[in-house]
Coordinates of C-alpha atoms in Angstrom, one line a residue:
M463 CA -3.0 -20.0 11.6
S464 CA -6.2 -21.8 11.2
T465 CA -8.5 -22.1 8.0
S466 CA -10.9 -19.9 9.6
I467 CA -8.5 -17.3 9.7
Y468 CA -7.6 -17.4 6.5
K469 CA -11.4 -18.0 5.5
T470 CA -12.0 -14.6 7.7
T471 CA -8.9 -12.8 6.2
A472 CA -10.6 -13.9 2.7
Q473 CA -13.9 -12.1 3.7
V474 CA -12.1 -9.4 5.2
T475 CA -10.1 -8.9 1.9
F476 CA -13.0 -9.1 -0.6
F477 CA -14.8 -6.5 1.0
S478 CA -11.9 -4.2 1.1
T479 CA -11.0 -4.6 -2.3
V480 CA -14.8 -3.6 -3.3
E481 CA -14.9 -0.7 -1.1
K482 CA -11.5 0.4 -2.8
T483 CA -13.1 0.1 -5.9
L484 CA -16.0 1.8 -5.4
S485 CA -13.8 4.7 -4.1
F486 CA -11.6 4.8 -7.4
I487 CA -14.9 4.8 -9.3
Y488 CA -16.0 7.7 -7.7
R489 CA -12.8 9.9 -7.7
I490 CA -12.9 9.3 -11.6
A491 CA -17.0 10.3 -11.6
L492 CA -15.8 13.4 -9.5
S493 CA -13.2 14.1 -11.7
R494 CA -15.5 13.9 -15.1
M495 CA -18.4 16.0 -13.4
I496 CA -16.5 18.8 -11.5
G497 CA -13.4 18.8 -13.3
A498 CA -9.7 19.0 -11.9
E499 CA -10.4 22.3 -9.9
G500 CA -13.3 20.8 -8.0
L501 CA -11.7 17.8 -7.0
G502 CA -8.5 19.6 -6.4
I503 CA -10.5 21.8 -3.7
Y504 CA -12.2 18.6 -2.3
Q505 CA -8.5 16.8 -2.0
I506 CA -7.2 19.7 -0.1
A507 CA -10.1 20.0 2.3
L508 CA -10.2 16.2 2.8
S509 CA -6.1 16.1 3.3
V510 CA -6.1 18.7 6.0
F511 CA -9.1 16.7 7.7
S512 CA -7.5 13.4 7.3
V513 CA -4.4 15.0 8.8
L514 CA -6.9 15.6 12.2
L515 CA -8.5 12.2 12.0
T516 CA -5.2 10.8 12.1
A517 CA -4.3 12.7 15.4
A518 CA -7.2 11.7 17.0
S519 CA -8.1 8.3 16.5
S520 CA -5.6 6.4 14.4
G521 CA -4.1 4.4 17.2
V522 CA -7.3 4.0 18.6
P523 CA -8.9 0.9 16.9
V524 CA -5.8 -1.3 17.3
T525 CA -5.6 -0.5 21.0
V526 CA -8.9 -1.4 22.0
S527 CA -8.7 -4.3 20.0
R528 CA -5.7 -5.4 21.9
L529 CA -7.5 -4.4 25.3
I530 CA -10.6 -6.0 24.6
T531 CA -8.9 -9.3 23.8
K532 CA -6.7 -9.0 27.1
Q533 CA -10.3 -8.7 29.1
N534 CA -11.8 -11.3 27.4
A535 CA -8.9 -13.8 28.3
L536 CA -9.2 -12.5 31.6
G537 CA -12.8 -13.4 31.4
N538 CA -13.6 -9.7 32.3
T539 CA -16.9 -8.5 30.8
A540 CA -16.8 -5.4 32.9
G541 CA -13.4 -4.6 31.6
R542 CA -14.7 -4.9 27.7
S543 CA -17.2 -2.0 28.2
A544 CA -14.5 0.0 30.4
V545 CA -12.2 -0.4 27.2
V546 CA -14.9 1.0 25.1
T547 CA -15.8 3.8 27.5
A548 CA -12.4 4.7 27.5
G549 CA -11.6 4.6 23.9
I550 CA -14.9 7.0 23.2
V551 CA -13.4 9.3 26.3
S552 CA -10.1 9.5 24.6
T553 CA -11.4 10.7 21.0
L554 CA -13.9 13.3 22.5
I555 CA -11.3 15.0 24.7
F556 CA -9.5 15.7 21.5
T557 CA -12.2 16.3 18.6
V558 CA -14.6 18.2 20.7
P559 CA -12.0 21.0 22.0
A560 CA -10.6 20.9 17.9
V561 CA -13.6 20.9 16.4
A562 CA -15.1 23.9 19.0
L563 CA -11.6 26.2 18.2
I564 CA -11.6 25.6 14.5
F565 CA -15.1 26.9 14.2
G566 CA -14.2 29.7 16.6
G567 CA -11.0 30.4 14.8
Q568 CA -11.9 30.2 11.3
K569 CA -10.1 33.2 10.4
I570 CA -6.8 32.2 11.7
F571 CA -7.2 28.6 10.7
G572 CA -8.4 29.9 7.5
L573 CA -4.5 30.8 6.9
L574 CA -3.7 26.9 6.3
F575 CA -5.9 27.3 3.2
S576 CA -4.7 29.4 0.2
D577 CA -8.4 29.4 -1.6
E578 CA -11.4 30.0 0.7
R579 CA -13.5 27.8 -1.0
C580 CA -11.2 25.1 0.2
L581 CA -11.9 25.9 3.9
E582 CA -15.7 26.0 3.3
V583 CA -15.5 22.5 2.1
F584 CA -13.6 22.0 5.1
L585 CA -16.2 23.3 7.6
I586 CA -18.9 20.8 6.0
I587 CA -16.4 17.7 6.8
L588 CA -15.5 18.7 10.2
P589 CA -17.9 18.0 12.7
G590 CA -17.9 14.3 11.0
L591 CA -14.2 14.3 13.2
I592 CA -16.3 13.6 16.5
L593 CA -18.4 11.2 14.7
T594 CA -16.1 8.8 12.9
S595 CA -13.7 9.2 15.5
V596 CA -16.1 7.7 18.0
Y597 CA -16.6 5.2 15.1
S598 CA -13.1 4.2 15.1
V599 CA -13.7 3.1 18.8
M600 CA -16.5 0.7 17.6
R601 CA -14.3 -0.5 14.6
G602 CA -12.0 -1.7 17.5
A603 CA -14.2 -3.5 19.3
F604 CA -15.5 -5.1 16.5
W605 CA -12.5 -6.2 15.6
G606 CA -11.5 -7.3 19.4
D607 CA -14.7 -9.4 19.5
R608 CA -13.5 -10.8 16.0
Q609 CA -17.2 -9.6 14.5
F610 CA -15.7 -9.3 11.3
M611 CA -18.4 -9.2 9.5
P612 CA -20.4 -6.5 11.0
Y613 CA -17.1 -4.3 10.3
S614 CA -16.7 -5.3 6.8
L615 CA -20.6 -4.6 6.0
I616 CA -20.6 -1.1 7.6
E617 CA -17.2 -0.4 6.2
L618 CA -18.9 -1.0 2.4
A619 CA -22.2 0.6 3.4
E620 CA -20.4 4.0 4.8
D621 CA -18.5 4.0 1.2
A622 CA -21.5 3.1 -1.2
L623 CA -23.6 5.8 0.7
M624 CA -20.9 8.2 0.4
V625 CA -20.9 7.3 -3.6
G626 CA -24.3 7.0 -4.2
L627 CA -25.2 10.5 -2.4
G628 CA -21.9 11.9 -3.7
C629 CA -22.9 11.2 -7.5
I630 CA -26.4 12.0 -7.2
L631 CA -25.8 15.9 -5.4
V632 CA -22.7 16.3 -7.3
A633 CA -24.8 16.0 -10.6
G634 CA -26.9 18.9 -10.0
A635 CA -24.0 21.2 -8.7
A636 CA -23.7 24.6 -10.3
G637 CA -19.8 24.9 -10.8
A638 CA -16.6 23.4 -9.4
A639 CA -16.8 25.0 -5.7
D640 CA -20.3 24.0 -5.4
G641 CA -19.9 20.4 -6.3
A642 CA -17.2 20.3 -3.8
R643 CA -19.3 21.1 -1.3
R644 CA -21.8 18.8 -2.3
A645 CA -19.0 16.0 -2.3
A646 CA -18.0 17.0 1.3
V647 CA -22.1 16.9 2.3
A648 CA -22.0 13.4 1.3
V649 CA -18.8 12.4 3.2
F650 CA -20.2 14.1 6.4
V651 CA -23.5 11.9 6.1
S652 CA -21.5 8.5 5.7
Y653 CA -19.8 9.2 9.0
V654 CA -23.1 10.1 10.5
F655 CA -24.2 6.7 8.9
S656 CA -21.4 4.5 10.3
F657 CA -21.3 6.0 13.5
A658 CA -25.2 5.3 14.2
V659 CA -24.8 1.9 12.9
S660 CA -22.0 0.9 14.7
L661 CA -23.5 2.3 18.3
F662 CA -26.7 0.4 17.2
W663 CA -25.0 -2.8 17.0
Y664 CA -23.0 -2.3 19.8
F665 CA -25.6 -2.0 22.0
K666 CA -27.8 -4.6 20.3
K667 CA -25.2 -7.2 21.2
G668 CA -24.8 -6.2 25.0
G669 CA -22.6 -3.7 25.0
R670 CA -22.8 -0.8 27.9
L671 CA -21.0 2.4 28.7
V672 CA -19.4 1.9 32.3
N673 CA -16.7 3.9 34.3
P674 CA -13.8 3.8 32.1
S675 CA -11.3 5.1 34.6
K676 CA -9.1 2.2 35.3
Q677 CA -8.6 1.3 31.6
L678 CA -8.4 5.3 30.4
K679 CA -4.5 5.1 31.3
P680 CA -3.6 1.8 29.7
L681 CA -5.9 2.7 26.6
L682 CA -3.8 6.2 26.3
S683 CA -0.2 4.4 26.8
S684 CA -0.6 2.1 24.1
S685 CA -2.9 4.4 21.3
L686 CA -0.4 7.3 21.7
P687 CA 2.7 5.7 20.0
V688 CA 0.4 4.4 17.2
T689 CA -1.2 7.5 17.0
A690 CA 2.1 9.3 16.9
M691 CA 3.5 7.1 14.2
R692 CA 0.5 7.3 12.0
T693 CA 0.4 11.2 12.5
A694 CA 4.3 11.4 11.5
T695 CA 3.7 9.1 8.6
S696 CA 0.8 11.6 7.3
L697 CA 3.3 14.4 8.2
L698 CA 5.9 13.1 6.4
N699 CA 4.1 12.7 3.3
S700 CA 3.3 16.0 3.2
L701 CA 6.8 17.2 3.8
V702 CA 8.3 14.8 1.2
A703 CA 5.4 16.2 -1.2
V704 CA 7.3 19.9 -0.7
L705 CA 10.7 18.8 0.0
M706 CA 10.8 16.5 -3.3
P707 CA 9.9 18.8 -6.1
F708 CA 12.0 21.5 -4.4
L709 CA 15.3 19.5 -4.6
L710 CA 14.5 18.5 -8.1
V711 CA 14.7 22.4 -9.2
K712 CA 17.5 23.0 -7.1
M713 CA 19.5 20.1 -7.5
C714 CA 18.7 18.4 -10.9
G715 CA 17.9 21.5 -12.8
Y716 CA 14.4 20.8 -13.6
T717 CA 11.8 23.3 -14.1
D718 CA 8.8 23.6 -11.4
S719 CA 6.4 22.3 -14.0
E720 CA 9.2 19.4 -14.6
A721 CA 9.8 18.7 -10.9
V722 CA 6.1 18.5 -10.0
S723 CA 5.4 16.0 -13.2
L724 CA 8.3 13.8 -11.6
Y725 CA 6.8 13.6 -8.4
G726 CA 3.7 12.9 -9.4
A727 CA 4.6 10.1 -11.8
A728 CA 6.6 8.6 -8.7
A729 CA 4.4 9.2 -5.8
G730 CA 1.2 9.4 -7.5
M731 CA 1.2 6.8 -10.2
A732 CA 4.2 3.9 -9.3
V733 CA 4.2 4.4 -5.5
P734 CA 0.6 3.1 -5.4
I735 CA 1.2 0.5 -7.5
L736 CA 4.1 -0.9 -5.3
F737 CA 1.7 -0.2 -2.2
I738 CA -0.8 -3.0 -3.5
P739 CA 0.2 -5.6 -1.1
S740 CA -0.9 -3.1 1.8
S741 CA -4.6 -4.0 1.3
L742 CA -3.9 -7.5 1.9
I743 CA -1.3 -7.5 4.8
G744 CA -3.8 -4.7 6.2
S745 CA -6.7 -7.7 6.0
I746 CA -4.2 -10.2 7.3
A747 CA -3.3 -8.0 10.4
V748 CA -7.0 -7.0 11.3
V749 CA -8.0 -10.7 11.4
L750 CA -4.8 -11.3 13.2
A751 CA -4.3 -9.1 16.0
P752 CA -7.1 -10.4 18.2
E753 CA -5.7 -13.7 18.0
L754 CA -2.1 -13.3 18.9
S755 CA -3.1 -10.8 21.7
E756 CA -5.2 -13.4 23.0
N757 CA -2.3 -16.1 22.6
F758 CA 0.2 -13.4 24.1
Y759 CA -2.0 -12.5 27.3
R760 CA -2.7 -16.1 28.0
N761 CA 0.7 -17.1 28.0
R762 CA 0.3 -19.7 25.3
T763 CA 4.1 -19.4 24.1
E764 CA 4.2 -22.2 21.6
R765 CA 1.1 -21.2 19.7
L766 CA 2.4 -17.7 19.7
K767 CA 5.3 -18.2 18.4
R768 CA 4.0 -20.3 15.7
D769 CA 1.2 -17.7 14.7
V770 CA 4.1 -15.3 14.3
E771 CA 6.2 -17.5 12.3
K772 CA 3.4 -17.9 9.8
S773 CA 2.4 -14.1 9.8
V774 CA 6.1 -13.1 8.8
K775 CA 6.3 -16.0 6.2
S776 CA 2.5 -15.2 4.8
A777 CA 4.0 -11.5 4.5
M778 CA 7.2 -12.7 2.5
L779 CA 4.9 -15.2 0.0
I780 CA 2.9 -12.4 -0.7
A781 CA 6.0 -10.1 -1.6
F782 CA 7.8 -12.7 -3.4
A783 CA 5.2 -13.6 -5.1
L784 CA 3.8 -9.9 -6.3
I785 CA 8.0 -9.1 -7.3
P786 CA 7.9 -11.2 -10.6
F787 CA 4.5 -9.4 -12.1
L788 CA 5.8 -6.1 -11.2
F789 CA 9.3 -6.4 -12.2
A790 CA 8.2 -8.4 -15.5
L791 CA 5.4 -6.0 -16.4
G792 CA 6.1 -2.8 -14.7
E793 CA 6.8 -0.9 -17.8
S794 CA 3.4 -2.4 -19.5
V795 CA 1.5 -1.3 -16.2
G796 CA 2.8 2.1 -16.8
E797 CA 2.0 2.2 -20.1
V798 CA -1.5 0.9 -20.2
L799 CA -2.8 2.5 -16.7
F800 CA -1.3 6.0 -17.0
S801 CA 0.4 6.5 -20.4
D802 CA 3.6 7.5 -18.7
A803 CA 6.6 5.7 -19.2
L804 CA 8.7 6.7 -16.2
S805 CA 6.0 5.3 -13.6
G806 CA 6.5 2.1 -15.3
E807 CA 10.4 2.1 -15.0
I808 CA 9.7 2.8 -11.1
V809 CA 7.6 -0.1 -10.8
K810 CA 9.8 -2.1 -12.7
N811 CA 13.1 -1.0 -10.9
C812 CA 11.9 -0.5 -7.5
C813 CA 9.5 -3.5 -7.0
F814 CA 11.8 -5.2 -4.7
I815 CA 11.3 -2.7 -1.9
L816 CA 8.0 -5.2 -1.7
L817 CA 9.6 -7.7 1.0
P818 CA 11.1 -5.2 3.4
M819 CA 7.6 -3.4 3.3
C820 CA 5.4 -6.1 3.8
I821 CA 7.8 -7.6 6.5
S822 CA 7.6 -4.2 8.5
M823 CA 3.6 -3.8 7.7
I824 CA 2.8 -7.3 9.2
T825 CA 5.8 -7.4 12.2
N826 CA 4.4 -3.5 13.3
T827 CA 0.8 -5.3 13.7
V828 CA 2.5 -8.3 15.4
L829 CA 4.5 -6.2 18.0
N830 CA 1.5 -3.9 18.6
S831 CA -0.4 -6.8 19.7
M832 CA 2.0 -7.8 21.8
N833 CA 2.4 -4.4 23.7
R834 CA 5.2 -3.4 22.0
E835 CA 3.8 -0.1 20.6
K836 CA 6.8 1.9 21.7
A837 CA 9.5 0.3 20.5
T838 CA 8.0 0.3 17.1
L839 CA 7.6 3.9 17.0
I840 CA 11.1 4.4 17.6
Y841 CA 11.8 1.6 14.7
Y842 CA 9.5 4.0 12.7
F843 CA 11.5 7.5 13.5
C844 CA 14.5 5.8 12.6
G845 CA 13.2 4.5 9.3
A846 CA 12.0 7.9 8.5
A847 CA 15.3 9.3 9.5
A848 CA 16.8 7.2 6.7
T849 CA 13.9 8.5 4.1
L850 CA 14.9 11.9 4.4
I851 CA 18.6 11.1 4.4
C852 CA 18.3 9.3 1.3
I853 CA 16.3 11.9 -0.4
A854 CA 18.6 14.8 0.9
A855 CA 21.6 12.7 -0.4
L856 CA 20.8 10.8 -3.4
T857 CA 18.5 13.2 -5.5
P858 CA 21.6 15.1 -7.1
A859 CA 22.7 11.4 -8.3
V860 CA 18.9 9.7 -9.3
G861 CA 16.6 12.2 -9.4
V862 CA 13.1 11.3 -8.7
Y863 CA 14.3 7.8 -7.8
S864 CA 15.9 8.7 -4.1
Y865 CA 12.0 9.0 -2.8
V866 CA 11.3 5.2 -3.6
I867 CA 14.7 4.3 -2.6
G868 CA 14.3 6.4 0.6
L869 CA 10.9 4.5 1.2
G870 CA 12.8 1.0 0.5
A871 CA 15.6 2.1 3.1
G872 CA 12.9 3.1 6.0
F873 CA 11.3 -0.1 5.3
V874 CA 14.6 -1.9 5.5
I875 CA 15.3 -0.7 8.7
T876 CA 12.1 -1.0 10.6
A877 CA 12.2 -4.6 9.2
A878 CA 15.1 -5.4 10.6
F879 CA 14.5 -3.8 14.0
N880 CA 11.2 -5.3 14.0
M881 CA 12.8 -8.8 13.3
R882 CA 15.5 -8.4 15.7
L883 CA 13.0 -7.7 18.5
L884 CA 10.5 -10.6 17.6
K885 CA 13.2 -13.1 17.7
K886 CA 14.1 -12.1 21.6
L887 CA 10.3 -12.4 22.1
C888 CA 9.7 -15.9 20.1
P889 CA 13.2 -17.6 20.0
G890 CA 13.2 -20.4 17.8
M891 CA 11.6 -19.1 14.8
K892 CA 12.4 -20.7 11.9
I893 CA 12.1 -18.1 8.7
F894 CA 15.5 -18.0 6.7
G895 CA 15.2 -21.4 4.6
Y896 CA 11.8 -20.5 3.8
G897 CA 12.8 -17.3 2.7
I898 CA 15.7 -18.6 0.8
R899 CA 13.1 -20.9 -0.7
C900 CA 10.5 -18.1 -1.7
A901 CA 13.7 -16.1 -2.9
A902 CA 14.4 -19.0 -5.4
A903 CA 10.8 -19.0 -6.5
C904 CA 10.7 -15.4 -7.4
A905 CA 14.4 -15.3 -9.3
M906 CA 13.2 -17.8 -11.4
S907 CA 9.7 -16.4 -12.1
C908 CA 11.7 -13.0 -12.8
A909 CA 13.6 -14.7 -15.4
F910 CA 10.6 -16.4 -17.3
G911 CA 8.7 -13.3 -16.8
I912 CA 11.4 -11.0 -18.7
L913 CA 11.9 -13.4 -21.2
F914 CA 8.3 -14.1 -22.1
V915 CA 7.4 -10.0 -22.3
G916 CA 10.5 -10.2 -24.9
I917 CA 9.1 -12.4 -26.8
L918 CA 5.5 -11.0 -26.9
E919 CA 6.5 -7.6 -27.4
N920 CA 6.9 -7.5 -31.1
Y921 CA 3.7 -9.2 -31.5
L922 CA 1.0 -8.0 -28.8
A923 CA 0.3 -4.2 -27.9
A924 CA 0.8 -3.1 -24.7
F925 CA -2.7 -3.8 -23.2
W926 CA -2.9 -7.3 -24.5
R927 CA 0.8 -7.9 -23.5
L928 CA -0.1 -6.9 -19.8
I929 CA -3.1 -9.5 -20.1
V930 CA -1.7 -12.8 -21.5
C931 CA 1.6 -12.1 -20.0
A932 CA 0.2 -11.9 -16.5
A933 CA -1.9 -15.1 -17.0
V934 CA 0.8 -17.0 -17.9
L935 CA 3.0 -15.9 -15.4
A936 CA 0.8 -16.6 -12.9
A937 CA 0.7 -20.3 -13.7
F938 CA 4.4 -20.5 -14.2
A939 CA 4.7 -18.7 -10.5
A940 CA 2.1 -20.6 -9.0
A941 CA 4.3 -23.8 -10.2
A942 CA 7.5 -22.6 -9.3
F943 CA 6.8 -21.6 -5.7
L944 CA 4.8 -25.0 -5.1
L945 CA 8.1 -26.8 -6.5
F946 CA 9.9 -24.9 -4.1
K947 CA 7.6 -26.1 -0.9
T948 CA 6.5 -22.2 -0.2
Y949 CA 2.6 -23.3 0.1
S950 CA 0.8 -26.5 0.0
L951 CA -2.2 -28.2 -1.9
A952 CA -3.0 -30.2 0.9
P953 CA -5.5 -28.1 3.1
L954 CA -7.6 -27.6 -0.5
K955 CA -7.7 -31.4 -1.0
D956 CA -8.6 -31.9 2.4
R957 CA -11.7 -29.6 2.1
L958 CA -12.6 -31.3 -1.2
L959 CA -12.5 -34.3 0.2
K960 CA -14.5 -33.7 3.3
R961 CA -17.3 -31.9 0.6
R962 CA -17.2 -35.1 -1.5
K963 CA -18.0 -37.5 2.3
V964 CA -20.6 -35.2 3.3
K965 CA -22.3 -35.4 -0.5
N966 CA -22.2 -39.0 -0.5
V967 CA -23.6 -39.5 3.4
Q968 CA -26.4 -36.9 2.2
N969 CA -26.9 -38.9 -1.1

């Protein structure tokens, strides 16, 4: 991968981090202004909406991106516009009838909500399903044309508008339900904003709407497996949220309250920490997909193999570099962030799932960029089946740990299948030796981290222990991974030398 790709990845990651930080702060603000009751109403309505949005358009952006890259490789300008138009038509085919049916059958659809106030909030957001689905097509068009700065700015502006307007509106709320409704208005307005701005930018840059008939079938053929995978993931999470507490009560003898608390510690506290790498992997995937697709469609075999190899190595490095921090400091993280010992124990004991998770995520993107969406869907269902089997079989023995073990088993299976297919498509990839070196550096860092934390445990409180140990461990891990040649400082040195030469010439 070129230096420009790393630079673009850093840019996308930066904007994504700012966006997620805003959302986190907004969630805290909402909880203070409308309380747990209002936040619960808002969250339930938003969760149902998210399932519909996932079913409507979750597979569209990556497919539009890939097909636009294909048309660019073929030099077909009209084909690019046809892909975008086909994406818009495909989302409207689902979203317009869905919105109309739900509004027309409110009484029947309202049975999904145990509280009528949730339905009121949901109906405020519902028209945004059409708008944000069209925006998802524009997002894919930005990716395919490598317009990552406009995409990042629109995403950040949408989130900032929702947070700012939401705080203003909710501040004057007359109770929990009214606050949830006002927060929903802010969400809808943010969807209007991203829809309008993205269309404006698309047409300003010469985009057009043309006859989509030639692109509609290939777009649906590629996007439906991705959409099915992500919709299944959403439904699987909902199923586990119901199944896990039930099994803890029936198989382990916990009360309903205890079971919910245990599941909350695992799913609401520990798992989000374990999924921290997903943001960075997601940024790499967004930037990498068009590059891989172009090399694939232009039959640049060697360049494709090199980029795939570097992508997998990047995912491995991210996983192995983060494992020592979570293994050594997981308990401190649970204590400082959540004041919950169990969540910290889960983070520490289960941090090793980061490796199959990161490999599974990046290889899914790589294979989808190479028109292998159906294969990744099949592999996903194999992994999902393993997750459910682990939860059902292991809960009596290990309690709530069965959930995280199940996630790990699912990632192991999908990563193994994905890597097996990639080796067939890109023979000659050299990854094993790099993985061994990363594992050695990781093991050394884990041992040092545990030793250092043990020394400071009797001298510093959890917060300061976390800060000091994280800083020292970061320095040690950087040296260890450099020692085992898992990364190089040569590119940085070259850039510094170039800057010095430029300054000398200017002087």
